Amino acid sequence: MELLDTKANPLKIYRQAKRILKSTSRARNADWYKTAEELPLQWHLWIGAHRVVSAIYNSAQNQWFEGPQIPDVSFDIDENGNHTGLDDGSRNLVHELLRQILSTKEFGKKPKSLGISIHLANDFRVRDLAPDFSADTDFNALNELLVSAPDIALGDDTILKSDGNWRLLPLLGVKDSDKRSVAVQVTNQLELVAKEFREYGEMRNMPIIVNAKAAPLEALSALPYLAPQFGTFENTICLLQYESYTVIAATGKRGELLLIRPLFHRSGVSLSESEVSDVITKTGALLDMKSPRILYLALAGAGGEELKKTLSLYLEGNSDAVFQCASVSNIPITQGVPGGLLELAMATNPELPEESSSATILEYRNEWGLQDFFGPSGEEILRMPTRGDLQLLKFSGYAQKAAILCLLGFAGWTGMDFFTKMRSEAWKLEPAAAEEMEANLVKLQKERIEWSHWNNLLEKRSEGWLAMEALLELFPDNGGVILRSANYRAESTTANERSNEDKLGVTRTWELSGYSNPEVATQISSLGSRTHIASLLNEIAEKNKADYLAVGEESRSLDVTLQQKQASMPSSFDFPAKVARHFRNSFELKIDQSIDATDELAFNISK
């Protein structure tokens, strides 16, 4: 799919995103944005120098199936002799092969996507970067340069695209060195086939995700599983044998990767005894390793005993060397995997024993060892909208349609309202009649304000008989109390106490004093409770429908003060000594009920 550059006109990029949203399932199907190993149905192709292993894996059933072989293909060639793509016949063969995989139920239920993992073990080359970039630690930026312009990154103008694809391999853990990374190359013979796989998926609007990885890097990242007894792999020389070459990798005192390079077999399927002894000895001397541990693994072809025989010459001169020789086809994780291939096993069962793993190798496992050699560059990836972008664009389209509907509805409602008013009697009024009605309306509004003002002033705020009723409710019905004085008053708040410029609050006050006999004195003490007085006033207000007495709203407050002391009532003409001597407790009670200027019963004094 041809995509615009990220620096293109924003409007064109928006139109491109709309086209992708409309014509593809990228917003609905998350498989477009997954790796090949994350999809339910996977087709694994292991490409060696002398054989090809094809297998299909159903992750839901954890089951392997024999896969189809890639047909022989031919290419269209441009005027410069470069391959530009598959010819029509080869393209039809590849399309038919994919159609059969996607349409059959032989590998489980009919798939909605397909992940194709290509494990490249037929060629592997390592080269140093140009001196200007060799010590650079911005690995991501350097990797982008190596992908897009390998001639600049390697400092070699003779580099050709047809030679292979390059990726960066950082020497993780290395410090204070002039070489912090190297360039790794694999063959690109199948890149046009992988491109055709992707284009078929885009044509069918079905995710076909293709990842091509270097098999030696996959094996390097799996070392902690293969030899957990080596711990963090300090001072270790690893030999990874493939069909036509052996990769040697050496780690330092902290498990850091110091060296990696391929050694191509001159004859046979492995290095000779002298070659193995020579390369281990020279590598140990180069890296100042006095007694390196040796890990010799066969990843294609040979067995563990054959490897031990090949290592025998070195062991004769280093009898105390710590070593392990093994064929990965005999370890538990590769059992049941087609061809006993480690790369296929690790791609479908990627768990590693992290508690004993080298942190450096774990980082290779999580990132650098799984690089896609046939994948797009970082800049090309940025050109494709993410799933989140497309979903946001989708929902914004819904929002846009909803907004248009709301606008049309508002326009329709406004139009209907306009025509309704045009057909009303008011619309037909003469200007003079309309002015007269407007004047009458102003007059009525003024009268309403005056009415509201006087209605507020005449609202009941205090009634004498209810004030007396409150006094009666305060004391017991069976007597025992003689009032010396009883005062009640209702008054507006003073100007200094106003909380509203246009309104005045109201304060009602009861002041009582008198005597009580000892039996009633214990009951009078309850009159000092604000809660008791509030309950009493609310009860009177409810019985007599006198809301102005009610207490409880924020705009109304209640203060209660009670003083009692031992003091006999003096005798008088009305109460001789034989009566007065029974009233030995005096009391004074004051009740203030206030209504502030925010209350609905406040006086409206606005003019």
XYZ file of C-alpha atoms in Angstrom:
607
model
C 0.000 0.000 0.000
C 1.483 3.307 -1.096
C 1.390 5.819 1.758
C 2.104 9.527 1.955
C 5.175 10.862 3.697
C 4.628 12.046 7.271
C 5.580 15.572 6.145
C 2.872 15.675 3.464
C -0.044 18.109 3.507
C -2.198 17.398 6.624
C -5.377 17.481 4.538
C -3.987 14.812 2.209
C -2.933 12.680 5.194
C -6.457 13.056 6.626
C -8.008 11.959 3.325
C -5.620 8.996 3.210
C -6.653 7.964 6.732
C -10.339 8.242 5.748
C -9.672 6.014 2.728
C -7.860 3.418 4.874
C -10.691 3.481 7.426
C -13.316 2.989 4.736
C -11.542 0.383 2.594
C -9.801 -1.782 5.233
C -10.595 -3.557 8.498
C -7.663 -2.013 10.387
C -9.927 -0.128 12.811
C -11.915 -3.289 13.650
C -9.289 -6.028 13.524
C -6.413 -5.665 16.001
C -4.467 -8.451 14.234
C -3.196 -5.881 11.712
C -1.004 -4.437 14.476
C 0.332 -7.693 15.983
C 3.456 -9.683 15.211
C 3.267 -12.980 13.360
C 3.857 -14.967 16.589
C 0.899 -13.268 18.299
C -1.694 -14.509 15.783
C -3.738 -17.708 16.309
C -2.646 -19.352 13.037
C 1.060 -19.207 12.162
C 3.018 -20.454 9.165
C 6.694 -20.987 9.998
C 9.335 -21.267 7.274
C 12.861 -22.284 8.322
C 15.235 -21.560 5.456
C 18.555 -23.412 5.625
C 21.399 -23.745 3.154
C 20.390 -27.299 2.143
C 16.784 -27.701 3.270
C 13.558 -25.816 3.970
C 11.189 -26.746 6.801
C 7.571 -25.603 6.478
C 5.159 -26.000 9.400
C 1.834 -24.524 10.488
C 1.079 -23.911 14.156
C -2.336 -23.394 15.745
C -1.674 -21.535 19.012
C -5.214 -22.071 20.325
C -4.831 -25.862 20.053
C -1.036 -25.860 20.628
C -0.718 -28.181 17.654
C 1.740 -28.420 14.746
C 0.877 -29.391 11.177
C 3.041 -30.045 8.148
C 3.089 -26.905 6.041
C 3.139 -26.416 2.270
C 6.383 -25.804 0.429
C 7.074 -22.478 -1.250
C 6.810 -22.959 -5.012
C 9.687 -22.107 -7.307
C 9.184 -18.526 -8.434
C 10.540 -16.259 -11.140
C 10.758 -12.494 -11.168
C 10.101 -9.497 -13.351
C 13.370 -7.726 -14.107
C 13.857 -4.032 -14.882
C 16.248 -2.534 -17.418
C 19.086 -2.591 -14.869
C 18.666 -6.292 -14.192
C 17.088 -5.815 -10.741
C 14.162 -7.893 -9.540
C 11.015 -5.751 -9.278
C 8.509 -8.394 -8.202
C 7.084 -11.808 -8.975
C 5.942 -12.469 -12.505
C 2.264 -13.200 -13.132
C 2.646 -16.981 -13.020
C 4.577 -16.972 -9.748
C 2.183 -14.447 -8.253
C -0.764 -16.712 -9.046
C 1.022 -19.697 -7.456
C 1.690 -17.751 -4.243
C -1.889 -16.461 -4.117
C -3.288 -19.951 -4.602
C -1.045 -21.276 -1.828
C -2.314 -18.634 0.621
C -5.911 -19.185 -0.472
C -5.648 -22.882 0.363
C -4.208 -22.186 3.831
C -6.868 -19.594 4.651
C -9.851 -21.503 3.265
C -9.223 -24.963 4.700
C -10.300 -26.145 8.152
C -7.473 -28.679 8.278
C -5.548 -26.447 10.713
C -8.529 -25.615 12.939
C -11.430 -23.279 12.397
C -11.299 -20.918 9.443
C -8.777 -18.200 10.317
C -9.356 -14.451 10.249
C -5.636 -13.722 9.981
C -2.330 -15.433 9.293
C 1.126 -14.872 10.749
C 4.072 -15.910 8.573
C 7.427 -16.262 10.364
C 10.489 -16.725 8.169
C 13.554 -17.992 10.053
C 16.621 -17.267 7.896
C 19.408 -19.766 8.586
C 20.883 -20.005 5.071
C 23.199 -17.004 5.351
C 24.522 -14.758 8.106
C 27.168 -12.058 7.882
C 28.555 -9.533 10.355
C 30.377 -6.330 9.546
C 31.752 -3.399 11.505
C 30.140 0.011 11.130
C 31.929 3.041 9.756
C 34.280 4.625 12.340
C 31.966 7.648 12.629
C 29.154 5.411 13.899
C 30.949 2.536 15.607
C 30.889 4.127 19.085
C 27.394 5.622 18.750
C 25.011 4.561 21.542
C 21.785 5.831 19.950
C 21.019 2.345 18.689
C 17.508 3.042 17.391
C 18.595 5.995 15.243
C 21.629 4.072 14.011
C 19.450 1.093 13.114
C 17.196 3.384 11.056
C 20.247 4.684 9.194
C 21.475 1.148 8.554
C 18.074 0.141 7.139
C 17.583 3.181 4.907
C 21.190 3.963 3.936
C 23.531 1.019 4.634
C 26.249 2.510 2.411
C 26.516 5.516 4.762
C 26.314 3.497 7.980
C 28.973 1.058 6.769
C 31.101 3.656 4.996
C 31.094 1.628 1.768
C 29.703 2.995 -1.507
C 29.809 -0.447 -3.119
C 27.017 -1.822 -0.925
C 24.132 -3.056 -3.088
C 20.523 -3.621 -2.078
C 20.586 -7.013 -3.768
C 23.367 -8.206 -1.445
C 20.973 -8.541 1.498
C 19.221 -6.675 4.286
C 21.019 -5.095 7.229
C 20.081 -4.598 10.854
C 21.980 -3.328 13.885
C 23.121 -5.624 16.695
C 24.243 -3.649 19.782
C 27.059 -5.119 21.867
C 24.990 -4.707 25.008
C 26.826 -4.319 28.277
C 30.084 -3.211 26.686
C 31.527 -0.065 28.279
C 34.428 2.216 27.347
C 34.902 0.713 23.912
C 35.245 2.198 20.441
C 32.892 -0.489 19.099
C 29.420 -0.498 20.652
C 27.518 -2.298 17.871
C 27.925 -4.253 14.641
C 25.879 -4.661 11.463
C 24.218 -8.007 10.683
C 23.175 -9.039 7.175
C 20.844 -11.788 5.934
C 19.873 -12.773 2.418
C 16.877 -11.031 0.849
C 16.088 -13.735 -1.703
C 12.596 -14.202 -0.240
C 11.818 -10.520 0.367
C 9.731 -10.163 -2.796
C 7.827 -13.330 -1.849
C 7.172 -11.862 1.617
C 6.017 -8.635 -0.033
C 3.581 -10.647 -2.161
C 2.255 -12.353 0.992
C 1.465 -8.934 2.486
C -0.108 -7.601 -0.706
C -2.395 -10.623 -0.899
C -3.616 -9.868 2.625
C -4.263 -6.218 1.725
C -6.099 -7.311 -1.415
C -8.295 -9.694 0.623
C -8.575 -7.184 3.509
C -7.242 -9.873 5.848
C -4.235 -9.433 8.150
C -1.292 -11.423 6.785
C 1.647 -10.426 8.959
C 5.110 -11.428 7.746
C 8.200 -11.319 9.983
C 11.652 -12.436 8.823
C 14.256 -13.059 11.524
C 17.881 -14.124 11.589
C 18.004 -17.650 13.043
C 21.394 -17.148 14.803
C 20.048 -14.114 16.678
C 17.007 -16.131 17.767
C 19.324 -18.870 19.029
C 21.531 -16.327 20.819
C 18.530 -14.998 22.731
C 17.578 -18.573 23.765
C 20.935 -19.464 25.356
C 19.715 -19.101 28.988
C 17.145 -21.833 28.323
C 19.608 -24.112 26.540
C 22.323 -23.880 29.203
C 20.900 -22.565 32.487
C 23.949 -23.909 34.352
C 26.019 -21.186 32.682
C 24.155 -18.585 34.762
C 24.849 -15.090 33.463
C 27.228 -16.428 30.758
C 30.340 -14.632 31.967
C 33.576 -15.489 30.053
C 31.794 -17.869 27.679
C 32.489 -18.756 24.048
C 29.406 -20.067 22.229
C 29.554 -21.972 18.945
C 26.207 -22.198 17.097
C 26.489 -24.643 14.212
C 24.210 -24.395 11.160
C 24.310 -26.231 7.825
C 26.873 -24.032 6.057
C 28.386 -21.928 8.825
C 29.032 -21.732 12.556
C 28.429 -18.546 14.531
C 30.899 -17.780 17.300
C 29.767 -15.452 20.081
C 31.837 -14.474 23.108
C 30.715 -12.835 26.353
C 32.791 -10.991 28.962
C 33.027 -10.910 32.737
C 29.578 -9.308 33.170
C 27.886 -11.418 30.507
C 28.232 -8.615 27.952
C 28.445 -9.555 24.269
C 32.000 -8.832 23.087
C 32.128 -10.561 19.722
C 29.920 -12.274 17.159
C 30.858 -13.475 13.677
C 30.143 -16.374 11.310
C 32.699 -19.017 10.300
C 31.748 -20.632 6.983
C 32.384 -24.353 6.564
C 35.052 -25.073 3.991
C 34.123 -28.724 3.645
C 31.537 -30.983 5.199
C 28.727 -29.872 7.499
C 30.875 -28.504 10.311
C 34.212 -26.971 11.153
C 37.173 -29.314 11.440
C 38.749 -30.194 14.789
C 41.717 -27.966 14.087
C 39.501 -25.069 13.027
C 37.431 -25.303 16.206
C 40.524 -25.512 18.410
C 42.171 -22.647 16.565
C 39.164 -20.304 16.704
C 38.535 -20.905 20.435
C 42.207 -20.396 21.291
C 42.546 -17.208 19.242
C 39.240 -15.771 20.491
C 40.225 -16.431 24.104
C 43.585 -14.751 23.548
C 42.000 -11.797 21.736
C 39.542 -11.174 24.575
C 42.012 -12.044 27.357
C 40.057 -15.100 28.547
C 42.332 -17.506 30.388
C 39.826 -20.336 30.895
C 36.686 -19.615 28.867
C 33.677 -21.855 29.235
C 32.615 -23.498 25.973
C 29.028 -23.979 24.767
C 28.883 -25.879 21.454
C 25.371 -26.293 20.015
C 24.199 -27.967 16.813
C 21.139 -26.194 15.464
C 20.944 -28.181 12.224
C 22.309 -31.586 11.349
C 24.941 -32.797 13.827
C 24.497 -34.538 17.166
C 26.039 -33.907 20.565
C 28.647 -36.689 20.267
C 29.797 -35.395 16.885
C 30.276 -31.944 18.380
C 32.266 -33.372 21.297
C 34.501 -35.172 18.809
C 35.030 -31.941 16.896
C 35.970 -30.231 20.169
C 38.330 -33.036 21.253
C 41.516 -31.431 19.902
C 40.930 -28.307 21.980
C 40.089 -30.390 25.066
C 43.352 -32.326 24.779
C 45.259 -29.145 25.514
C 42.666 -27.780 27.956
C 41.509 -30.762 29.963
C 40.115 -28.611 32.775
C 37.851 -26.592 30.447
C 34.158 -26.330 31.341
C 32.118 -27.230 28.265
C 28.768 -28.474 27.010
C 27.980 -29.992 23.627
C 24.404 -30.639 22.593
C 22.030 -30.856 19.677
C 18.953 -28.683 20.151
C 16.793 -31.320 18.466
C 17.158 -33.477 21.593
C 16.118 -30.947 24.247
C 12.580 -30.993 25.750
C 11.385 -27.730 24.223
C 11.940 -28.935 20.643
C 10.122 -32.238 21.108
C 7.134 -32.356 18.787
C 8.369 -29.346 16.809
C 8.857 -30.060 13.084
C 12.539 -30.729 12.364
C 13.394 -30.315 16.056
C 14.161 -26.672 15.266
C 14.928 -24.337 18.155
C 13.763 -21.209 16.308
C 10.264 -22.625 15.798
C 10.087 -23.808 19.401
C 11.135 -20.448 20.848
C 8.760 -18.520 18.560
C 5.803 -20.494 19.904
C 7.035 -20.933 23.494
C 9.082 -17.825 24.252
C 9.332 -18.152 28.067
C 12.862 -18.035 29.495
C 14.135 -18.793 33.015
C 14.654 -15.145 33.925
C 15.938 -15.858 37.415
C 19.104 -17.394 35.944
C 19.291 -15.470 32.686
C 21.855 -12.956 31.601
C 20.215 -9.518 31.559
C 22.077 -8.803 28.329
C 20.732 -11.893 26.569
C 17.241 -11.204 27.894
C 17.357 -7.804 26.195
C 18.308 -9.527 22.945
C 15.330 -11.828 23.473
C 12.940 -8.938 24.040
C 14.094 -6.698 21.196
C 17.279 -6.989 19.169
C 17.225 -10.742 18.595
C 13.711 -10.619 17.120
C 14.218 -7.872 14.523
C 12.227 -8.121 11.306
C 14.733 -8.079 8.428
C 11.995 -7.810 5.775
C 9.897 -5.291 7.680
C 9.438 -1.591 6.935
C 11.660 1.072 8.431
C 10.544 3.144 11.398
C 9.684 6.053 9.110
C 7.528 3.795 6.925
C 5.724 2.468 10.013
C 4.865 6.031 11.057
C 3.119 6.594 7.732
C 0.452 4.013 8.548
C -2.236 5.296 10.957
C -2.417 3.352 14.209
C -5.553 1.483 15.205
C -6.252 4.143 17.830
C -6.018 6.861 15.164
C -8.477 5.031 12.915
C -10.915 4.347 15.761
C -10.773 7.999 16.783
C -11.415 8.983 13.176
C -14.332 6.538 13.058
C -15.962 7.928 16.202
C -15.323 11.492 15.054
C -17.269 10.621 11.906
C -20.179 9.471 14.062
C -19.917 12.668 16.104
C -19.878 14.725 12.914
C -23.029 13.034 11.657
C -24.720 13.516 15.032
C -23.761 17.196 14.991
C -25.202 17.594 11.495
C -28.439 15.920 12.591
C -28.632 18.202 15.636
C -28.005 21.235 13.441
C -30.687 20.163 10.991
C -33.078 19.480 13.870
C -32.377 22.898 15.395
C -32.842 24.561 12.016
C -36.124 22.696 11.529
C -37.346 23.603 15.014
C -36.384 27.246 14.498
C -38.141 27.297 11.147
C -41.289 25.736 12.559
C -41.250 28.154 15.480
C -40.846 31.064 13.072
C -43.750 29.958 10.875
C -45.897 29.286 13.980
C -45.283 32.803 15.213
C -46.013 34.224 11.770
C -49.416 32.524 11.850
C -50.263 33.740 15.388
C -52.609 36.630 16.189
C -49.775 38.628 17.720
C -47.928 38.617 14.379
C -50.965 40.245 12.733
C -51.204 43.132 15.223
C -50.857 46.654 13.953
C -47.817 48.566 15.272
C -50.031 50.960 17.260
C -51.926 48.096 18.909
C -48.663 46.328 19.704
C -47.278 49.474 21.359
C -50.455 49.862 23.427
C -50.254 46.228 24.579
C -46.580 46.655 25.446
C -47.432 49.736 27.552
C -50.160 47.762 29.334
C -47.689 44.948 29.967
C -45.203 47.348 31.550
C -47.990 48.762 33.731
C -49.080 45.294 34.848
C -45.507 44.309 35.657
C -45.159 47.427 37.813
C -48.420 46.653 39.608
C -47.262 43.091 40.208
C -44.071 44.344 41.820
C -46.093 46.653 44.091
C -48.470 43.841 44.983
C -45.566 41.544 45.832
C -44.037 44.287 47.977
C -47.177 44.885 50.064
C -47.986 41.197 50.233
C -44.567 40.659 51.766
C -45.082 43.443 54.297
C -48.485 42.075 55.313
C -47.247 38.504 55.675
C -47.814 37.084 59.190
C -44.613 37.248 61.193
C -45.939 37.441 64.756
C -49.264 36.791 66.492
C -49.890 37.647 70.142
C -52.075 34.682 70.942
C -49.474 32.268 69.561
C -46.835 34.002 71.643
C -49.020 33.303 74.691
C -49.569 29.743 73.484
C -45.828 29.261 73.445
C -45.680 30.383 77.088
C -48.345 27.872 78.076
C -46.543 25.052 76.287
C -43.286 25.792 78.096
C -44.458 24.767 81.582
C -46.233 21.676 82.960
C -50.024 21.586 83.030
C -50.177 20.663 86.758
C -48.824 24.006 87.972
C -45.864 24.408 90.266
C -44.678 27.608 88.539
C -45.357 31.261 89.398
C -44.249 33.831 86.793
C -42.862 37.041 88.157
C -42.662 38.639 84.681
C -43.303 37.628 81.058
C -42.309 39.794 78.064
C -42.577 39.159 74.331
C -41.487 41.399 71.468
C -40.955 41.108 67.705
C -38.735 43.605 65.870
C -36.777 43.939 62.667
C -33.000 43.752 62.636
C -31.102 47.026 62.741
C -29.397 48.485 59.690
C -25.977 47.359 60.929
C -27.156 43.741 61.027
C -28.510 43.620 57.510
C -27.204 40.873 55.286
C -29.150 42.115 52.300
C -29.511 45.756 51.270
C -33.149 45.383 50.203
C -34.438 43.199 53.055
C -34.654 43.216 56.838
C -34.707 40.216 59.123
C -37.028 39.657 62.116
C -36.201 38.749 65.705
C -38.776 37.410 68.220
C -37.855 37.398 71.897
C -39.477 35.785 74.947
C -38.192 36.874 78.400
C -39.576 35.055 81.454
C -38.712 35.031 85.149
C -40.382 33.384 88.144
C -40.303 30.702 90.797
C -40.969 26.988 90.876
C -41.391 24.368 93.540
C -38.735 21.623 93.830
C -40.884 19.059 91.991
C -41.086 21.210 88.847
C -37.524 22.593 89.065
C -36.101 19.400 87.544
C -38.398 19.807 84.506
C -37.584 23.484 84.036
C -33.901 22.627 83.470
C -34.927 21.098 80.123
C -35.989 24.582 78.957
C -32.297 25.420 78.579
C -32.046 22.919 75.706
C -32.104 24.522 72.272
C -33.277 21.228 70.763
C -36.229 21.056 73.182
C -37.339 24.652 72.468
C -36.930 24.134 68.698
C -39.085 21.011 68.857
C -41.701 22.924 70.863
C -41.836 25.839 68.394
C -41.984 23.495 65.386
C -44.881 21.626 66.989
C -46.799 24.875 67.618
C -46.074 26.029 64.032
C -47.373 22.786 62.585
C -50.544 22.685 64.717
C -51.457 26.311 63.990
C -50.104 26.570 60.414
C -47.789 29.353 61.508
C -44.655 28.742 59.447
C -42.958 31.834 60.852
C -42.485 30.014 64.188
C -40.727 27.033 62.614
C -37.025 26.520 63.279
C -34.580 24.407 61.255
C -33.856 26.225 58.013
C -30.436 27.802 57.424
C -31.979 31.280 57.343
C -33.439 30.847 60.862
C -31.586 30.647 64.164
C -32.551 30.019 67.783
C -30.746 31.064 70.979
C -31.879 29.903 74.459
C -30.554 31.153 77.820
C -31.698 29.685 81.192
C -30.497 30.664 84.663
C -31.660 28.873 87.866
C -30.761 29.322 91.528
C -31.993 28.511 95.027
C -34.071 31.477 96.224
C -37.359 31.472 98.130
C -40.159 33.570 96.732
C -40.924 36.579 98.984
C -44.413 36.610 100.478
C -46.981 39.107 99.269
C -50.658 39.876 99.546
C -51.379 37.475 96.648
C -48.983 34.825 97.877
C -48.800 34.704 101.669
C -45.858 33.086 103.413
C -47.515 29.696 103.776
C -47.756 29.548 99.941
C -44.523 31.326 99.037
C -42.362 29.005 101.152
C -43.072 26.121 98.734
C -41.450 27.956 95.785
C -37.747 27.802 96.628
C -36.229 27.899 93.065
C -35.995 31.010 90.903
C -35.345 31.007 87.136
C -34.844 33.416 84.238
C -35.447 32.242 80.635
C -34.714 34.098 77.402
C -35.586 32.750 73.924
C -34.417 34.558 70.746
C -35.729 33.327 67.392
C -34.147 35.162 64.414
C -34.995 35.236 60.712
C -32.183 36.700 58.570
C -32.519 38.802 55.419
C -32.313 35.778 53.106
C -35.489 34.207 54.515
C -38.714 34.433 52.522
C -40.372 36.210 55.496
C -37.744 38.966 55.624
C -39.141 42.495 55.128
C -38.799 43.722 51.555
C -37.833 47.428 51.836
C -36.785 47.962 48.210
C -38.376 50.966 46.515
